[in-house]
Coordinates of C-alpha atoms and ligand atoms in Angstrom, one line a residue:
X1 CA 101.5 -60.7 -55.8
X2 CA 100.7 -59.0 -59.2
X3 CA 102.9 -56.4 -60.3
X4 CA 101.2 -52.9 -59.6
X5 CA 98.8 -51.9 -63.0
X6 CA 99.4 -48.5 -64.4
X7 CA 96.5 -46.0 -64.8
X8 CA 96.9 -42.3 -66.6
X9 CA 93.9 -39.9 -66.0
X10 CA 93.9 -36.7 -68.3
X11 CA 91.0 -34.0 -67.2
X12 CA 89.6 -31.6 -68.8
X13 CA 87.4 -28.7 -67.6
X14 CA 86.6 -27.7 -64.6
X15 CA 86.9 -28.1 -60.6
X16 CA 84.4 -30.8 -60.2
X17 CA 86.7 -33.0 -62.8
X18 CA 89.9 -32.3 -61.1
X19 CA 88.1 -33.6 -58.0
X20 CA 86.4 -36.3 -60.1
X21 CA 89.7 -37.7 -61.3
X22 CA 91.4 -37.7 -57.7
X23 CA 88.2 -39.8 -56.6
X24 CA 88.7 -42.5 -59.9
X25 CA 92.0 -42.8 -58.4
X26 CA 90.7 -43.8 -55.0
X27 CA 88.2 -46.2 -56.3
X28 CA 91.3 -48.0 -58.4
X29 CA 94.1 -47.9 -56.0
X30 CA 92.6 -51.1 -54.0
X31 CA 92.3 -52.7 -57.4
X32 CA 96.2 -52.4 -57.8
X33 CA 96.5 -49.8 -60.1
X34 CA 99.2 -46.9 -59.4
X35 CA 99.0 -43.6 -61.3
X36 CA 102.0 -42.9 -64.1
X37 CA 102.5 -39.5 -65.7
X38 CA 103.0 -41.2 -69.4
X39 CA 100.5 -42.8 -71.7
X40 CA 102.8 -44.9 -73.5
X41 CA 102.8 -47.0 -70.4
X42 CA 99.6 -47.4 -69.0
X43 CA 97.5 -50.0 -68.5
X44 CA 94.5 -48.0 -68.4
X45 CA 94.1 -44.4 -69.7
X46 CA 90.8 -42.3 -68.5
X47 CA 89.5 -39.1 -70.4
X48 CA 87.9 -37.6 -68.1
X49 CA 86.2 -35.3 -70.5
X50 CA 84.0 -32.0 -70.5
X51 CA 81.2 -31.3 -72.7
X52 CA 80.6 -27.4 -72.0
X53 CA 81.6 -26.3 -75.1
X54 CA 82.1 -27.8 -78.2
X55 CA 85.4 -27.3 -78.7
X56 CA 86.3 -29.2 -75.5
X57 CA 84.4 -32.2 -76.6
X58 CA 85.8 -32.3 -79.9
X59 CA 88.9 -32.5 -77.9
X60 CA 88.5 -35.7 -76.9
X61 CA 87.9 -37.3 -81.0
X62 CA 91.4 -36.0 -81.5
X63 CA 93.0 -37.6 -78.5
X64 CA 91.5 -40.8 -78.9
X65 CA 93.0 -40.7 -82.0
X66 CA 96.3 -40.8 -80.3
X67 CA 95.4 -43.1 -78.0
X68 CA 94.9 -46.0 -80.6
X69 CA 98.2 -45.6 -81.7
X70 CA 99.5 -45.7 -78.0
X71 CA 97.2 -48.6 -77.5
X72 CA 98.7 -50.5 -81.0
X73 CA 102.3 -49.7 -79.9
X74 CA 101.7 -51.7 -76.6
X75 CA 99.8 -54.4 -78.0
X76 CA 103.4 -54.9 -80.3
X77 CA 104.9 -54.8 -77.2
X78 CA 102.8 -57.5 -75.6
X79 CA 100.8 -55.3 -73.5
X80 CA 97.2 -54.4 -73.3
X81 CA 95.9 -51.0 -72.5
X82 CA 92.7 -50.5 -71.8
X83 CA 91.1 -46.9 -72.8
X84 CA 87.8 -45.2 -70.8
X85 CA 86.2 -42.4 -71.4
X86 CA 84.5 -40.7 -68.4
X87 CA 82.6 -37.2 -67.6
X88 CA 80.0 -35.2 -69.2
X89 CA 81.0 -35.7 -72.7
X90 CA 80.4 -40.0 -71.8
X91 CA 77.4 -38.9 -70.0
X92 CA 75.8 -37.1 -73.4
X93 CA 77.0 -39.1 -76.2
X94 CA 77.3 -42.6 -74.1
X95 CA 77.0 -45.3 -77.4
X96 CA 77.9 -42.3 -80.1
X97 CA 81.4 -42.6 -78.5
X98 CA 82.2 -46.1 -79.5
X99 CA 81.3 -45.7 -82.7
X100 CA 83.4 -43.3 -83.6
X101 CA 86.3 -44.2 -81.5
X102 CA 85.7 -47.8 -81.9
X103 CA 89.0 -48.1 -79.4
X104 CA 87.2 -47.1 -76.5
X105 CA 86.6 -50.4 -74.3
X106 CA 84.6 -47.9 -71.1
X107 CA 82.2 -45.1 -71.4
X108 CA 81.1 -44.3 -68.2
X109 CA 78.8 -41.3 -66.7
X110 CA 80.3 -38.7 -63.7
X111 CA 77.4 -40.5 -61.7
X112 CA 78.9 -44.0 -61.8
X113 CA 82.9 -43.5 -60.9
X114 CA 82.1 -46.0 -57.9
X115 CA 81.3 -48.9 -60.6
X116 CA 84.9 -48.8 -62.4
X117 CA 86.0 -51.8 -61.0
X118 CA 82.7 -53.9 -62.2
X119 CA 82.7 -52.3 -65.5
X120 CA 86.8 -52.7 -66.5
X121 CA 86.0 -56.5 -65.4
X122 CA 83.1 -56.5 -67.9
X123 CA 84.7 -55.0 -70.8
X124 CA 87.3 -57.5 -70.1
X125 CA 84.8 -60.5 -70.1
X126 CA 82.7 -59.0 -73.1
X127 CA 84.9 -56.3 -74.9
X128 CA 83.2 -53.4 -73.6
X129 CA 80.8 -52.1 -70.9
X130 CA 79.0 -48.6 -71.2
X131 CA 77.2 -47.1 -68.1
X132 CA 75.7 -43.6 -68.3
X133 CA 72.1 -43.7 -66.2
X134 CA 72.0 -42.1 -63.1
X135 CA 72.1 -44.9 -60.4
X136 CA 69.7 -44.7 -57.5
X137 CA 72.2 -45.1 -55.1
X138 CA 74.5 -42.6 -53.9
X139 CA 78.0 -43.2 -55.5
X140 CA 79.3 -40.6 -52.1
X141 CA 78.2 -43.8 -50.4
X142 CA 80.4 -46.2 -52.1
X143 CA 84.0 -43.8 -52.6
X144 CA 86.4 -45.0 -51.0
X145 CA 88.4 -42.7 -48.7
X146 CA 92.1 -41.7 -50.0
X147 CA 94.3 -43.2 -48.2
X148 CA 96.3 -40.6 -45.4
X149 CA 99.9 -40.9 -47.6
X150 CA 97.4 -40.3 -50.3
X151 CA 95.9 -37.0 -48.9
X152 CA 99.2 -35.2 -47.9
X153 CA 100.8 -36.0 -51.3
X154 CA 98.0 -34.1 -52.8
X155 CA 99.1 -31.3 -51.2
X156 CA 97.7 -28.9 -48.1
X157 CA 94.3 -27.3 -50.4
X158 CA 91.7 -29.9 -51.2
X159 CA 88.2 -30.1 -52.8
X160 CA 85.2 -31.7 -51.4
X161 CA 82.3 -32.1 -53.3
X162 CA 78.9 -31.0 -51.3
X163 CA 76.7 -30.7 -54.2
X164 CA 76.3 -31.7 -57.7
X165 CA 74.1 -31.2 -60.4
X166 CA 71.7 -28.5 -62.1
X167 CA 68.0 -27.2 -61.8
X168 CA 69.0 -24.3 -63.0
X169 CA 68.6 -24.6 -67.3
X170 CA 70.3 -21.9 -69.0
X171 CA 69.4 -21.9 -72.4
X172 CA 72.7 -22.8 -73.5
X173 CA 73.9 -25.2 -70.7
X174 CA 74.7 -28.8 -71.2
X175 CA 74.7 -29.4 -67.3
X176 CA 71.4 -30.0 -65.8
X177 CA 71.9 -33.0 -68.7
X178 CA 75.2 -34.6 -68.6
X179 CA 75.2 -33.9 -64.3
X180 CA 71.4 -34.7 -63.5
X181 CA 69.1 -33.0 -60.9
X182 CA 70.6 -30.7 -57.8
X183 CA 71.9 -33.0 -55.3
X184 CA 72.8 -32.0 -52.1
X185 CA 75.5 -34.6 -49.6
X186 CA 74.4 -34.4 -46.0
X187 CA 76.3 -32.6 -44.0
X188 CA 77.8 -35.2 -41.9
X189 CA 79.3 -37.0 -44.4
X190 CA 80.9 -33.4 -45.6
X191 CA 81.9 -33.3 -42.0
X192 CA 83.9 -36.5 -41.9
X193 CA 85.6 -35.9 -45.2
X194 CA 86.6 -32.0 -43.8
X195 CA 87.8 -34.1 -40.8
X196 CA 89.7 -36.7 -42.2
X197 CA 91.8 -33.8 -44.8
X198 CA 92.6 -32.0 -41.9
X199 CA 94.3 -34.9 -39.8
X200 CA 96.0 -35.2 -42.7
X201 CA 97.8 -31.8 -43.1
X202 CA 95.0 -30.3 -45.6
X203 CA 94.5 -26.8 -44.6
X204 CA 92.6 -24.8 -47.4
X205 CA 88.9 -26.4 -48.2
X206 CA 87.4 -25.7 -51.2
X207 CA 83.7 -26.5 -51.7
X208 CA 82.6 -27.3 -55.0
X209 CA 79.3 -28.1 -57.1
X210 CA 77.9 -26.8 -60.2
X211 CA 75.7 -24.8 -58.6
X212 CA 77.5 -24.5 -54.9
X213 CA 75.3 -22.6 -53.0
X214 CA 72.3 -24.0 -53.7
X215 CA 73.2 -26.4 -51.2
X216 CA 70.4 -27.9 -49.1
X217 CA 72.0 -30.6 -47.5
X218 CA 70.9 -32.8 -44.6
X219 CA 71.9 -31.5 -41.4
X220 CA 72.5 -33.4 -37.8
X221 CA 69.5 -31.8 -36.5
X222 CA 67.4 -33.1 -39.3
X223 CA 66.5 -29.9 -40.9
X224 CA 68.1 -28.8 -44.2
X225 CA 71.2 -26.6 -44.0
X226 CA 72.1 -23.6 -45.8
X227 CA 76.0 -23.7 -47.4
X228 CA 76.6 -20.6 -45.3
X229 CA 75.4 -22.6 -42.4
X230 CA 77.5 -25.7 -43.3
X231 CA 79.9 -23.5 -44.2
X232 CA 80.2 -21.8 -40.3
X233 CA 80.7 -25.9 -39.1
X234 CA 83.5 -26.5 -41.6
X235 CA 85.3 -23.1 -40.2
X236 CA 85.2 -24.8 -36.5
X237 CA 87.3 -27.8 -37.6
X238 CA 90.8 -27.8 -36.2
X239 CA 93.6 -27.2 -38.7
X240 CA 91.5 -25.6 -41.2
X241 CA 92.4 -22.0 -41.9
X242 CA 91.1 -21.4 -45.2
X243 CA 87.6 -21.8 -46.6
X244 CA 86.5 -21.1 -50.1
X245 CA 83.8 -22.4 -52.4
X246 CA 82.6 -22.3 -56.0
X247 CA 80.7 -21.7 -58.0
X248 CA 77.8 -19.9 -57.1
X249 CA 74.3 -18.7 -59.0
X250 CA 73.5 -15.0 -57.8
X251 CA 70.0 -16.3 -57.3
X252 CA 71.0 -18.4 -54.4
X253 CA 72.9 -15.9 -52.4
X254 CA 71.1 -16.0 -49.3
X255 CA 71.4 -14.0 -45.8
X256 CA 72.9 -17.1 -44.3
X257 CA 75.9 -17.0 -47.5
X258 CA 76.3 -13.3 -46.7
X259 CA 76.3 -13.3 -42.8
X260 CA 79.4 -16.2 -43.4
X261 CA 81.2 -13.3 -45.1
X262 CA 80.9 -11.1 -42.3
X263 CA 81.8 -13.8 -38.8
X264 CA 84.5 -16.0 -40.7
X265 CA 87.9 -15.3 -40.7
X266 CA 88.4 -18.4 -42.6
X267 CA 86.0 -17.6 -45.4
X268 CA 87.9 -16.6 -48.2
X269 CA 86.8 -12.3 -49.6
X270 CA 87.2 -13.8 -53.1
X271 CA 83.9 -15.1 -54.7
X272 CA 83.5 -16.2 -57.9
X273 CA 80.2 -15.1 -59.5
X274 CA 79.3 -15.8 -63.1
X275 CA 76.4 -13.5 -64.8
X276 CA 77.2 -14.5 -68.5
X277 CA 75.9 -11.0 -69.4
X278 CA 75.0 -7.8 -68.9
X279 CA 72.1 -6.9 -71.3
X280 CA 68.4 -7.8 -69.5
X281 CA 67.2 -8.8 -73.0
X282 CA 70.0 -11.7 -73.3
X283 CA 69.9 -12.9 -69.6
X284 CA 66.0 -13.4 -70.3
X285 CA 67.0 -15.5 -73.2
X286 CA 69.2 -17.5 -71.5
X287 CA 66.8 -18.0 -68.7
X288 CA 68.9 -16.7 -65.7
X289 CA 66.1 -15.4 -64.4
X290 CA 68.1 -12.3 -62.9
X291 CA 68.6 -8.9 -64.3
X292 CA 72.0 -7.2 -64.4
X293 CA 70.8 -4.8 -61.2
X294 CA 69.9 -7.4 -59.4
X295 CA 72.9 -9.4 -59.8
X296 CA 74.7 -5.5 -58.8
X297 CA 72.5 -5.8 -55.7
X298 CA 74.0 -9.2 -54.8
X299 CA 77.5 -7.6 -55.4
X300 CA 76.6 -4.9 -53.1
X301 CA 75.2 -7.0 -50.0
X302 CA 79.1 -8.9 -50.1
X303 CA 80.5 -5.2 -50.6
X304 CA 78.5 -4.5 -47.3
X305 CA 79.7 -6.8 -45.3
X306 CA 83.1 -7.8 -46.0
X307 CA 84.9 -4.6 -47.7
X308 CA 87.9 -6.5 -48.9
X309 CA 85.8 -9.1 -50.9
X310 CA 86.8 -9.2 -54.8
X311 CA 85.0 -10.6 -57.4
X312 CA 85.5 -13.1 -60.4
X313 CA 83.0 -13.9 -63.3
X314 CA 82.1 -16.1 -66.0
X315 CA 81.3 -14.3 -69.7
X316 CA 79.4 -15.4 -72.4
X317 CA 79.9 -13.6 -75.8
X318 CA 78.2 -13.4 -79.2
X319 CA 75.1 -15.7 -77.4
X320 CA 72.1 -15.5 -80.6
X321 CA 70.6 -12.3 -81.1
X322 CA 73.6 -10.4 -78.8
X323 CA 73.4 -7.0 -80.7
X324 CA 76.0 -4.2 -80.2
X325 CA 73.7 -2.8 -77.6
X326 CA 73.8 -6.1 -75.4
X327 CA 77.4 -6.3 -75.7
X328 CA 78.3 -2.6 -74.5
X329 CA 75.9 -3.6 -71.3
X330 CA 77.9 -6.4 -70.5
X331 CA 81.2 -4.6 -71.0
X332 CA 79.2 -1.3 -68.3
X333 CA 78.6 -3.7 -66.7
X334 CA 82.4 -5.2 -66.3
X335 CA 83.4 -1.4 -65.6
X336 CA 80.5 -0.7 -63.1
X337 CA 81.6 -3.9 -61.0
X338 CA 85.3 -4.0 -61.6
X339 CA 86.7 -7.8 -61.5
X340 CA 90.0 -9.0 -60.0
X341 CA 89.4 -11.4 -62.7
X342 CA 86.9 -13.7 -65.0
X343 CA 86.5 -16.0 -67.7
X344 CA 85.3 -15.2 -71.0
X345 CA 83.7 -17.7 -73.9
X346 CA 82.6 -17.7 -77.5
X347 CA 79.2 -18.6 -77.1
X348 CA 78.9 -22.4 -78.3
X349 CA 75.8 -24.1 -79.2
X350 CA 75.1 -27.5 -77.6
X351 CA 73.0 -30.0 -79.2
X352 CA 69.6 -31.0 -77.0
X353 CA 69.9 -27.1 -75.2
X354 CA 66.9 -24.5 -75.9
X355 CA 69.7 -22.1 -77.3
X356 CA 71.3 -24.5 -79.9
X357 CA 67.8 -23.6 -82.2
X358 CA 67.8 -20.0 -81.7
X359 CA 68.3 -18.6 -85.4
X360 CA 70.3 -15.3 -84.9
X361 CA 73.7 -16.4 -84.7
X362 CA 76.3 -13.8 -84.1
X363 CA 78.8 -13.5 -87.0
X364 CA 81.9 -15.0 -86.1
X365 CA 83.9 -11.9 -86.9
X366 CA 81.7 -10.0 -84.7
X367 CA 82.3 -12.6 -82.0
X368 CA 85.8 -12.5 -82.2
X369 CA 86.2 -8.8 -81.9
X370 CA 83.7 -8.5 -78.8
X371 CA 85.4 -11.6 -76.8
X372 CA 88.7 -9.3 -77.8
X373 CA 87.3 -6.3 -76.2
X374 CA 85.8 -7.9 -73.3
X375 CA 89.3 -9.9 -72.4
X376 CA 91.1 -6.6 -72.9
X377 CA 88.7 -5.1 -70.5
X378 CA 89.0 -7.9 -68.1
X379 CA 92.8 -8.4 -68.3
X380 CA 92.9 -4.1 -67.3
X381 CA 91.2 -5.0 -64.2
X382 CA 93.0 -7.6 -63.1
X383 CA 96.6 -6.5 -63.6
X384 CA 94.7 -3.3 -61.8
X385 CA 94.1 -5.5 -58.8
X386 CA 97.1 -7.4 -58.8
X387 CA 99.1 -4.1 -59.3
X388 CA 97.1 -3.0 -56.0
X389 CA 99.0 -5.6 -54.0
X390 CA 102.5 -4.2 -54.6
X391 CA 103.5 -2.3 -51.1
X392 CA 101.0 -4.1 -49.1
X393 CA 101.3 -6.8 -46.7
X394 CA 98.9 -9.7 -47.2
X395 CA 98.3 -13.4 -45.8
X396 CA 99.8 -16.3 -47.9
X397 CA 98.9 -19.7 -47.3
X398 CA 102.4 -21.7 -48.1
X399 CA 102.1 -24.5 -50.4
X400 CA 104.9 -26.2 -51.9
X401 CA 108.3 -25.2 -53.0
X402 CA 108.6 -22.9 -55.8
X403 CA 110.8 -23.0 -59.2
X404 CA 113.8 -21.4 -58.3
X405 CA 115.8 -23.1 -55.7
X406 CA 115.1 -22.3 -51.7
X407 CA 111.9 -20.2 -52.8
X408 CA 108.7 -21.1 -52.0
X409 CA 104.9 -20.6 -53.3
X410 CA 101.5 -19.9 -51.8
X411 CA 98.7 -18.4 -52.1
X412 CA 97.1 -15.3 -51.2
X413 CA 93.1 -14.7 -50.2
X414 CA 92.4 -13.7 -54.0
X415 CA 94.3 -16.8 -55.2
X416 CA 97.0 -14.7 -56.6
X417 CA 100.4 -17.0 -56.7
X418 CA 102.7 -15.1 -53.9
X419 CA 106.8 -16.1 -54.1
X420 CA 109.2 -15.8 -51.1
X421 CA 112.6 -16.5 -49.7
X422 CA 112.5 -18.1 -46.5
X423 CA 114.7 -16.4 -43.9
X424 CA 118.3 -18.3 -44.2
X425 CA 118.6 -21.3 -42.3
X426 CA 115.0 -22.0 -42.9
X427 CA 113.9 -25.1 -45.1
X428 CA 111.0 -23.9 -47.3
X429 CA 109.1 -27.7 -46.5
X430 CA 109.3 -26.1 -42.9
X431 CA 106.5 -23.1 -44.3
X432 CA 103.9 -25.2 -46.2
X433 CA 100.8 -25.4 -44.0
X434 CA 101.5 -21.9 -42.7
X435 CA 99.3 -18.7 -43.2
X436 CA 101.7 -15.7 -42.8
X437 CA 102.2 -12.0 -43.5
X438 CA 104.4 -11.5 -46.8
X439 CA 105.2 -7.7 -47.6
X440 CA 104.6 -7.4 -51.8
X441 CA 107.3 -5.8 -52.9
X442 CA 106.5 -6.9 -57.2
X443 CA 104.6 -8.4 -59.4
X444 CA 105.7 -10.5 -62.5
X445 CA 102.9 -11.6 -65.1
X446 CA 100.2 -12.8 -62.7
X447 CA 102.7 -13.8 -59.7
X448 CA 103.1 -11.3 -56.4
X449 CA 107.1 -11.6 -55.3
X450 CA 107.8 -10.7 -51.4
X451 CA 109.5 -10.9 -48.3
X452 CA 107.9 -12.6 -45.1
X453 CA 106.9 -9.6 -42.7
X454 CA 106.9 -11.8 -40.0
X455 CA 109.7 -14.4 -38.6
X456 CA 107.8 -18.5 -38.8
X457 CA 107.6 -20.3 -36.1
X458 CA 109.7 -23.3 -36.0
X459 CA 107.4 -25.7 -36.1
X460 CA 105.2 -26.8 -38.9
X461 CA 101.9 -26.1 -37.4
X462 CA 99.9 -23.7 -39.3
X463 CA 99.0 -20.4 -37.9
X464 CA 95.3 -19.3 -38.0
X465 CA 94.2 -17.1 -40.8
X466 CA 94.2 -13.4 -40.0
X467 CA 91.9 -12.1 -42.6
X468 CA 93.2 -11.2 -46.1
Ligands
LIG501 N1 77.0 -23.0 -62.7 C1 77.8 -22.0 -63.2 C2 76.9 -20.8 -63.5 O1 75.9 -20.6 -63.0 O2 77.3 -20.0 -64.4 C3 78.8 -22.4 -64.3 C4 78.8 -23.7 -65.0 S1 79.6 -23.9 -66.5 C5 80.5 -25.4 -66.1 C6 81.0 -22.8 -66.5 C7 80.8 -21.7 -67.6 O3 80.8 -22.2 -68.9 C8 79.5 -20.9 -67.5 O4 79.5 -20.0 -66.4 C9 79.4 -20.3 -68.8 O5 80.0 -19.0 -68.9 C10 80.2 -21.2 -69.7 N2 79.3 -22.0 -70.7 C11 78.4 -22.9 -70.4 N3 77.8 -23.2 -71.5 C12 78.3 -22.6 -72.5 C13 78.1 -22.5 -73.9 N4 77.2 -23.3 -74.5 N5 78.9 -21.7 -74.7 C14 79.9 -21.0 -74.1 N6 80.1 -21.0 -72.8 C15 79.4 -21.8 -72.0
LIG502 FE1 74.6 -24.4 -66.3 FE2 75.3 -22.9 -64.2 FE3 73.0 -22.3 -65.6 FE4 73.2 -24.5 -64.1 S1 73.3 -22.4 -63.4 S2 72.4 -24.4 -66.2 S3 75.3 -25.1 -64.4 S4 75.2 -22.2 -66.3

């Protein structure tokens, strides 16, 4: 039998390549290949690249720099190493990679993971194979399934895609290109994979897609279903106790999303929900197509329902033409909502987006100092909200053993890391799974330190969720 060939996979960017990279592993595990934390001895290294902002892509130039000495130290050794480079950055500049990183032997789009296999074997045969269209079949069809070892060694909180891709076209958003229309999976094949995680000791499901719930997937009794539909199936499925799903469009929050938040336990009161901005004038430019009260109203039908639900956000600063006015909107705005946490950017221009041509660029300086204000704004809140938990008791969801000897980490409903003790003469493996009541007693940085307020079981099955 062949000896085993090693395969490195470094990500970049966000959930849907995390998920992306686990699901390049599955397609290349029946081809022999095992993964291996170090470059220097792989046989095949995979960028799996983002193209969001321009900094992240540029990212990927420098390391395949570093690569080609990697791959010249092996060929001295007598090895080959083959280099791809996958994800949104392949999908956009497909031929434009090879010539400048002439070392890259696969460029292949997020729509094609499925055709690895075939297009290793071709760069083998020919010296290089590049596939970026968007296939008319499915590639869900043709994934393999991880193996069960496979699923509990990734842990007991897993992603499953349900949707991917973007109709959406914010002026300064590369996705609707590098990801390709909105496509829903049905929900059957959602079902199976929720299913399948679940045997396997998975116990926290997060749903992802670019633009999450604008889900329309094909349901069992042939009509389209909702994701706060799909999202009341998934809650019914034995082991799972945690339910969570990103990220979302405020356009697309519907009575079904809402009315989720209010009957399931399961469901997660932590949402994240970017607006970019606060200023009318600049979300009309970037074509969101919502105004800063309605996107308020959207916050306030969650608020209605579920009173513990806490919000996250994605920022854009300095986008063209943001004048001092715009900005102090979307920092009213920050205050008027109050975030347990969010994500700020520089605004980047994209080549081939609306934006990238709009003249009025913000002068970096100016940039700088707003992003500054915003974070500082941002970071308030959250150590506000984290500082909230101290003196409370919440529900942690146990997930692996923590840094300092005998302690162990999970997480609690706003994703906040949570650190315990386990009552002596309790192994720590003997906790992961399970959902239970830790009394905060500190907080240090962005971790929550506690004591369990309730003595485990001894078994390892999880308890259900009781609400955050
Ligand atoms: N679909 C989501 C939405 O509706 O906002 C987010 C998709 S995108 C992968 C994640 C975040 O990157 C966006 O919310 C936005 O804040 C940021 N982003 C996208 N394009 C950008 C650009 N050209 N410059 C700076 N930030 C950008
Ligand atoms: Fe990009 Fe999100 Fe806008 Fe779609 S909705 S274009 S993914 S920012």
């Amino acid at each position: 039998m062949a000896p085993p060939r090693k395969l490195h996979i470094k990500s970049y960017g966000c959930q849907m390549n995390v998920y992306d990279a686990q699901r390049m592993v599955d397609v290349l595990t029946p081809e022999g290949f095992v993964e291996t934390a170090s470059v220097d001895d792989a046989d095949l290294v995979i960028l799996n690249t983002c193209h969001i902002r321009e900094k992240a892509s540029e990212k990927v130039y420098s390391e395949l720099g570093r690569l080609r000495l990697a791959r010249d130290a092996a060929a001295q050794a007598g090895r080959t190493m083959q280099i791809a480079v996958a994800g949104c950055v392949a999908q956009a500049e497909g031929e434009e990679i090879v010539r400048r990183a002439p070392v890259v032997d696969v460029v292949v789009g997020p729509q094609s993971y499925h055709h690895l296999p075939q297009l290793l074997a071709r760069a083998n045969a020919q010296g290089r194979a590049l596939e970026t269209e968007f296939p008319v079949e499915d590639k869900f069809g043709f994934l393999p399934q991880p193996a069960p070892a496979t699923i509990r060694a990734r842990g007991i909180s897993a992603f499953v895609t349900v949707q991917e891709g973007c109709d959406k076209f914010c002026t300064f958003c590369v996705v609707p290109y590098t990801r390709g229309a909105e496509v829903s999976r049905p929900v059957a094949a959602i079902l199976a994979d929720v299913e399948r995680l679940a045997d396997n000791g998975v116990r926290e499901i997060t749903l992802i897609g670019q633009n999450v719930n604008a889900y329309h997937g094909d349901g069992p009794d042939g009509r389209a279903w909702t994701l706060g539909r799909l999202l009341q199936r998934l809650a019914a499925v034995p082991g799972i106790v945690r339910l969570r799903y990103s990220t979302s469009h405020p356009n697309d929050v519907d009575d079904d999303l809402i009315a989720a938040h209010r009957d399931l336990a399961a469901l997660m009161p932590f949402v994240h929900l970017p607006v970019q901005s606060g200023s009318d004038r600049i979300l009309a430019a970037m074509n969101r197509k919502h105004s800063a009260a309605d996107y308020r109203r959207v916050i306030d039908r969650f608020r209605a329902v579920q009173p513990q639900i806490a919000f996250s956000s994605d920022f854009i600063v300095g986008f063209p033409g943001e004048s001092d006015v715009d900005f102090a909107a979307t920092l009213a705005l920050v205050t008027q909502i109050g975030y347990a946490g969010a994500y700020s950017f520089k605004y980047s221009p994209r080549p081939g987006t609306p934006a990238a041509d709009m003249q009025e660029m913000v002068p970096a300086a100016v940039l700088d100092e707003r992003l500054e204000r915003l974070q500082q704004l941002i970071d308030a809140q959250q150590s506000a909200f984290n500082k909230a938990a101290i003196g409370q008791t919440v529900d942690v969801l146990f997930e692996r053993a923590g840094r300092k000897p005998g302690q162990i980490v999970g997480r609690t409903a706003y994703l906040q890391p949570a650190h315990v003790f386990p009552p002596p003469g309790m192994e720590s493996d003997a906790l992961v799974g399970q959902v239970l009541p830790v009394r905060i007693d500190s907080l240090e940085r962005y971790s929550l330190l506690g004591e369990l307020a309730a003595t485990p079981p001894q078994h390892a099955r999880p308890l259900a969720a009781t609400g955050a």
